Amino acid sequence: ENVGKIHPPELERWGVSSRDRVTTRSGHPLKQLADRVAGVFGPIEFDLYLHRAHAGMLEIELTDPPGLLVPAHVATLRESEQVCLFARPLALLARGAHALGRLAPTEVALLMLAAGRLLDPSFGAGQADEDFLTQHAKRVQKALSRRARRALEEHAPAFMAAPRLDWEQWAFEHKKIASRVAVLLADDLPASVAMVRRMEGDLAGLRGAALAQGIALTHDLLRFWVSDAAFALRRRIGLL
């Protein structure tokens, strides 16, 4: 909650402003589709912006409510491809993990370590620069609402007592879950896999760790699609 107060949104990066928000009343087909996909997850709030900054994936800005940045080319895709693209960030949003759509895993880690310092001033010692963590904790404290502070006091002790996380792997696990949800809702494995390959896999011109992660995501979707869990979920939501 209130991550945007610590990492302010930058809509101008996409060539848009708050005035460009696409509302439900506009009747725009992509907004209608986004609302339909969001309805699968329950009541979640988000704003939608169309941009021409690139022709890649949907991204998240930490506005209030969170903003979905939708490349204009998405309007030309087939509906199953559109559903797949929208479902991923919306799944993150529904799980309260939408910061992963905007921040690097290391940035999320620093937020978590700083939040822990509100309960234990020594938490995270040795994991980041000490002065930075102290100042970051002050920024987090200032940004938290009273409700968020209560939630922190309730849930943070378990996180603080757990073994140190591999933040890159933790973020990738969230990404995998969101991608699995997306391929289920799209109900189109070939199109979903092709999109992953084209935008973040072996056809995206990536190298190194980013390419390895994209290939791993592709393989995970293929394995998941033929799993008992996927069949059960598809039956449950009426796709079989």
Coordinates of C-alpha atoms in Angstrom, one line a residue:
E1 CA 0.0 0.0 0.0
N2 CA 1.1 3.6 -0.8
V3 CA 4.3 2.3 -2.6
G4 CA 3.7 5.2 -5.0
K5 CA 4.6 7.7 -2.3
I6 CA 8.1 6.1 -2.1
H7 CA 8.5 5.4 -5.8
P8 CA 6.4 8.2 -7.4
P9 CA 4.6 7.2 -10.6
E10 CA 6.1 8.5 -13.9
L11 CA 3.3 8.5 -16.4
E12 CA 5.3 10.9 -18.6
R13 CA 7.7 8.0 -19.4
W14 CA 4.9 6.7 -21.6
G15 CA 3.9 10.0 -23.0
V16 CA 0.6 10.2 -21.1
S17 CA -0.8 12.1 -18.1
S18 CA -3.6 11.6 -15.7
R19 CA -5.9 13.3 -18.2
D20 CA -5.4 10.4 -20.6
R21 CA -7.0 7.8 -18.3
V22 CA -9.4 5.6 -20.2
T23 CA -12.6 5.3 -18.2
T24 CA -15.4 2.7 -18.2
R25 CA -17.8 5.4 -19.5
S26 CA -15.6 5.8 -22.6
G27 CA -16.8 2.5 -23.9
H28 CA -13.3 1.7 -25.2
P29 CA -13.1 -2.0 -26.1
L30 CA -9.8 -2.5 -24.3
K31 CA -11.2 -1.0 -21.1
Q32 CA -14.2 -3.2 -21.4
L33 CA -12.0 -6.3 -21.8
A34 CA -9.8 -5.2 -18.9
D35 CA -12.8 -4.8 -16.6
R36 CA -14.1 -8.2 -17.7
V37 CA -10.7 -9.9 -16.9
A38 CA -10.5 -8.0 -13.7
G39 CA -13.9 -9.3 -12.7
V40 CA -12.5 -12.8 -12.5
F41 CA -10.3 -11.8 -9.5
G42 CA -13.0 -9.9 -7.6
P43 CA -13.3 -6.2 -6.8
I44 CA -9.9 -4.6 -7.7
E45 CA -9.3 -1.0 -8.6
F46 CA -7.0 0.2 -11.5
D47 CA -6.8 2.9 -14.1
L48 CA -6.0 2.3 -17.7
Y49 CA -3.8 4.3 -20.1
L50 CA -3.1 3.7 -23.7
H51 CA 0.3 4.7 -25.0
R52 CA 2.6 4.5 -28.1
A53 CA 6.0 4.4 -26.2
H54 CA 6.6 0.8 -27.3
A55 CA 4.9 -2.3 -28.7
G56 CA 5.7 -4.7 -25.8
M57 CA 4.0 -5.9 -22.7
L58 CA 1.5 -4.2 -20.4
E59 CA 3.2 -2.5 -17.5
I60 CA 2.1 -1.0 -14.1
E61 CA 2.6 2.5 -12.7
L62 CA 2.3 3.1 -9.0
T63 CA -0.5 5.6 -9.3
D64 CA -3.5 5.5 -6.9
P65 CA -5.2 3.3 -7.9
P66 CA -2.5 1.4 -9.8
G67 CA -2.3 2.2 -13.5
L68 CA -2.1 -0.3 -16.4
L69 CA 0.0 1.1 -19.3
V70 CA -1.3 -0.5 -22.4
P71 CA 0.6 -0.2 -25.7
A72 CA -1.7 0.8 -28.6
H73 CA -0.7 -2.2 -30.6
V74 CA -2.7 -4.4 -28.2
A75 CA -5.9 -3.3 -29.9
T76 CA -4.8 -5.1 -33.1
L77 CA -4.3 -8.5 -31.3
R78 CA -6.7 -11.4 -31.1
E79 CA -8.9 -11.5 -28.0
S80 CA -7.2 -14.5 -26.5
E81 CA -3.8 -12.6 -26.8
Q82 CA -5.4 -9.5 -25.2
V83 CA -6.8 -11.6 -22.3
C84 CA -3.4 -13.1 -21.8
L85 CA -1.7 -9.7 -21.7
F86 CA -4.2 -8.1 -19.3
A87 CA -4.5 -11.1 -17.0
R88 CA -0.8 -11.1 -15.9
P89 CA -0.7 -7.6 -14.3
L90 CA -4.2 -7.9 -13.0
A91 CA -3.3 -11.2 -11.3
L92 CA -0.4 -9.4 -9.7
L93 CA -2.7 -6.6 -8.6
A94 CA -5.3 -9.0 -7.2
R95 CA -2.5 -10.7 -5.1
G96 CA -1.2 -7.3 -3.8
A97 CA 2.0 -7.9 -5.7
H98 CA 1.6 -5.2 -8.4
A99 CA 4.8 -3.4 -7.3
L100 CA 6.6 -6.3 -9.1
G101 CA 5.1 -4.9 -12.3
R102 CA 7.1 -1.6 -11.8
L103 CA 10.0 -2.3 -9.5
A104 CA 13.0 -4.6 -9.8
P105 CA 13.2 -7.4 -7.2
T106 CA 16.1 -5.6 -5.5
E107 CA 14.0 -2.5 -5.1
V108 CA 11.2 -4.6 -3.6
A109 CA 13.7 -6.2 -1.3
L110 CA 14.9 -2.8 0.0
L111 CA 11.3 -1.8 0.7
M112 CA 10.7 -5.0 2.7
L113 CA 13.9 -4.6 4.6
A114 CA 13.1 -1.0 5.4
A115 CA 9.6 -1.9 6.5
G116 CA 11.0 -4.5 8.8
R117 CA 13.1 -1.8 10.4
L118 CA 10.0 -0.1 11.7
L119 CA 9.6 -3.0 14.1
D120 CA 13.3 -3.9 14.6
P121 CA 15.8 -1.1 13.8
S122 CA 18.5 -3.7 13.2
F123 CA 16.6 -5.8 10.7
G124 CA 18.4 -6.3 7.4
A125 CA 21.8 -5.4 8.8
G126 CA 24.5 -6.4 6.3
Q127 CA 22.1 -6.8 3.4
A128 CA 22.3 -3.2 2.2
D129 CA 24.0 0.1 2.9
E130 CA 23.2 0.9 6.5
D131 CA 22.6 4.7 6.0
F132 CA 20.4 4.0 3.0
L133 CA 18.3 1.5 4.9
T134 CA 17.8 3.9 7.8
Q135 CA 16.7 6.7 5.5
H136 CA 14.5 4.3 3.4
A137 CA 12.8 3.2 6.6
K138 CA 11.9 6.8 7.4
R139 CA 10.4 7.2 3.9
V140 CA 8.4 4.0 4.4
Q141 CA 7.1 5.1 7.8
K142 CA 6.0 8.4 6.4
A143 CA 4.2 6.7 3.5
L144 CA 2.3 4.1 5.6
S145 CA -1.4 4.7 6.5
R146 CA -2.6 3.7 9.9
R147 CA -4.3 0.6 8.4
A148 CA -1.1 -0.4 6.6
R149 CA 0.9 0.0 9.8
R150 CA -1.5 -2.4 11.6
A151 CA -1.1 -4.9 8.7
L152 CA 2.7 -4.5 8.9
E153 CA 2.7 -5.2 12.7
E154 CA 0.5 -8.3 12.1
H155 CA 2.3 -9.9 9.2
A156 CA 5.9 -8.7 9.2
P157 CA 7.1 -10.8 12.2
A158 CA 6.6 -14.0 10.2
F159 CA 8.6 -12.5 7.2
M160 CA 11.3 -11.3 9.5
A161 CA 11.7 -14.6 11.2
A162 CA 11.9 -16.6 7.9
P163 CA 15.2 -17.5 6.2
R164 CA 16.7 -14.8 3.8
L165 CA 14.9 -14.8 0.5
D166 CA 16.3 -15.1 -3.0
W167 CA 14.5 -12.0 -4.2
E168 CA 15.0 -12.7 -7.9
Q169 CA 13.5 -16.2 -7.5
W170 CA 10.7 -14.9 -5.3
A171 CA 9.8 -12.3 -8.0
F172 CA 9.9 -15.0 -10.7
E173 CA 7.6 -17.2 -8.8
H174 CA 5.0 -14.4 -8.6
K175 CA 5.5 -13.9 -12.4
K176 CA 5.0 -17.6 -13.0
I177 CA 1.7 -17.7 -11.1
A178 CA 0.4 -14.6 -12.9
S179 CA 1.4 -16.2 -16.3
R180 CA -0.3 -19.5 -15.4
V181 CA -3.5 -17.6 -14.6
A182 CA -3.2 -15.7 -17.8
V183 CA -2.8 -18.8 -20.0
L184 CA -5.8 -20.3 -18.3
L185 CA -8.1 -17.3 -18.8
A186 CA -6.9 -16.9 -22.4
D187 CA -7.6 -20.6 -23.0
D188 CA -5.1 -20.5 -25.9
L189 CA -1.8 -22.1 -25.1
P190 CA -0.1 -21.6 -28.5
A191 CA -0.9 -17.9 -28.6
S192 CA 0.2 -17.4 -25.0
V193 CA 3.5 -19.2 -25.5
A194 CA 4.2 -17.4 -28.7
M195 CA 3.6 -14.1 -27.0
V196 CA 6.0 -15.0 -24.2
R197 CA 8.6 -16.1 -26.7
R198 CA 8.2 -12.9 -28.8
M199 CA 8.2 -10.4 -25.9
E200 CA 10.4 -11.9 -23.3
G201 CA 11.8 -15.2 -24.5
D202 CA 14.0 -16.5 -27.3
L203 CA 12.4 -14.4 -30.0
A204 CA 12.8 -11.1 -28.1
G205 CA 16.5 -10.5 -28.8
L206 CA 17.3 -10.8 -25.1
R207 CA 20.5 -12.3 -23.6
G208 CA 21.8 -13.6 -20.3
A209 CA 19.6 -13.8 -17.3
A210 CA 16.6 -12.1 -18.9
L211 CA 16.6 -14.7 -21.8
A212 CA 17.0 -17.6 -19.4
Q213 CA 14.0 -16.4 -17.4
G214 CA 11.9 -16.0 -20.5
I215 CA 12.8 -19.5 -21.6
A216 CA 12.1 -20.9 -18.1
L217 CA 8.7 -19.2 -18.2
T218 CA 7.8 -20.7 -21.5
H219 CA 8.7 -24.2 -20.3
D220 CA 6.7 -23.7 -17.1
L221 CA 3.6 -22.7 -19.1
L222 CA 3.9 -25.9 -21.2
R223 CA 4.3 -28.1 -18.2
F224 CA 1.5 -26.4 -16.3
W225 CA -1.0 -26.6 -19.2
V226 CA -0.8 -30.4 -19.1
S227 CA -0.8 -30.7 -15.3
D228 CA -3.7 -32.2 -13.3
A229 CA -4.0 -28.8 -11.5
A230 CA -4.5 -27.0 -14.8
F231 CA -7.2 -29.5 -15.9
A232 CA -9.0 -29.2 -12.6
L233 CA -8.9 -25.4 -12.8
R234 CA -10.2 -25.3 -16.3
R235 CA -13.1 -27.6 -15.4
R236 CA -13.8 -25.4 -12.4
I237 CA -14.1 -22.2 -14.4
G238 CA -16.0 -23.9 -17.2
L239 CA -13.3 -24.2 -19.9
L240 CA -13.7 -28.0 -20.2

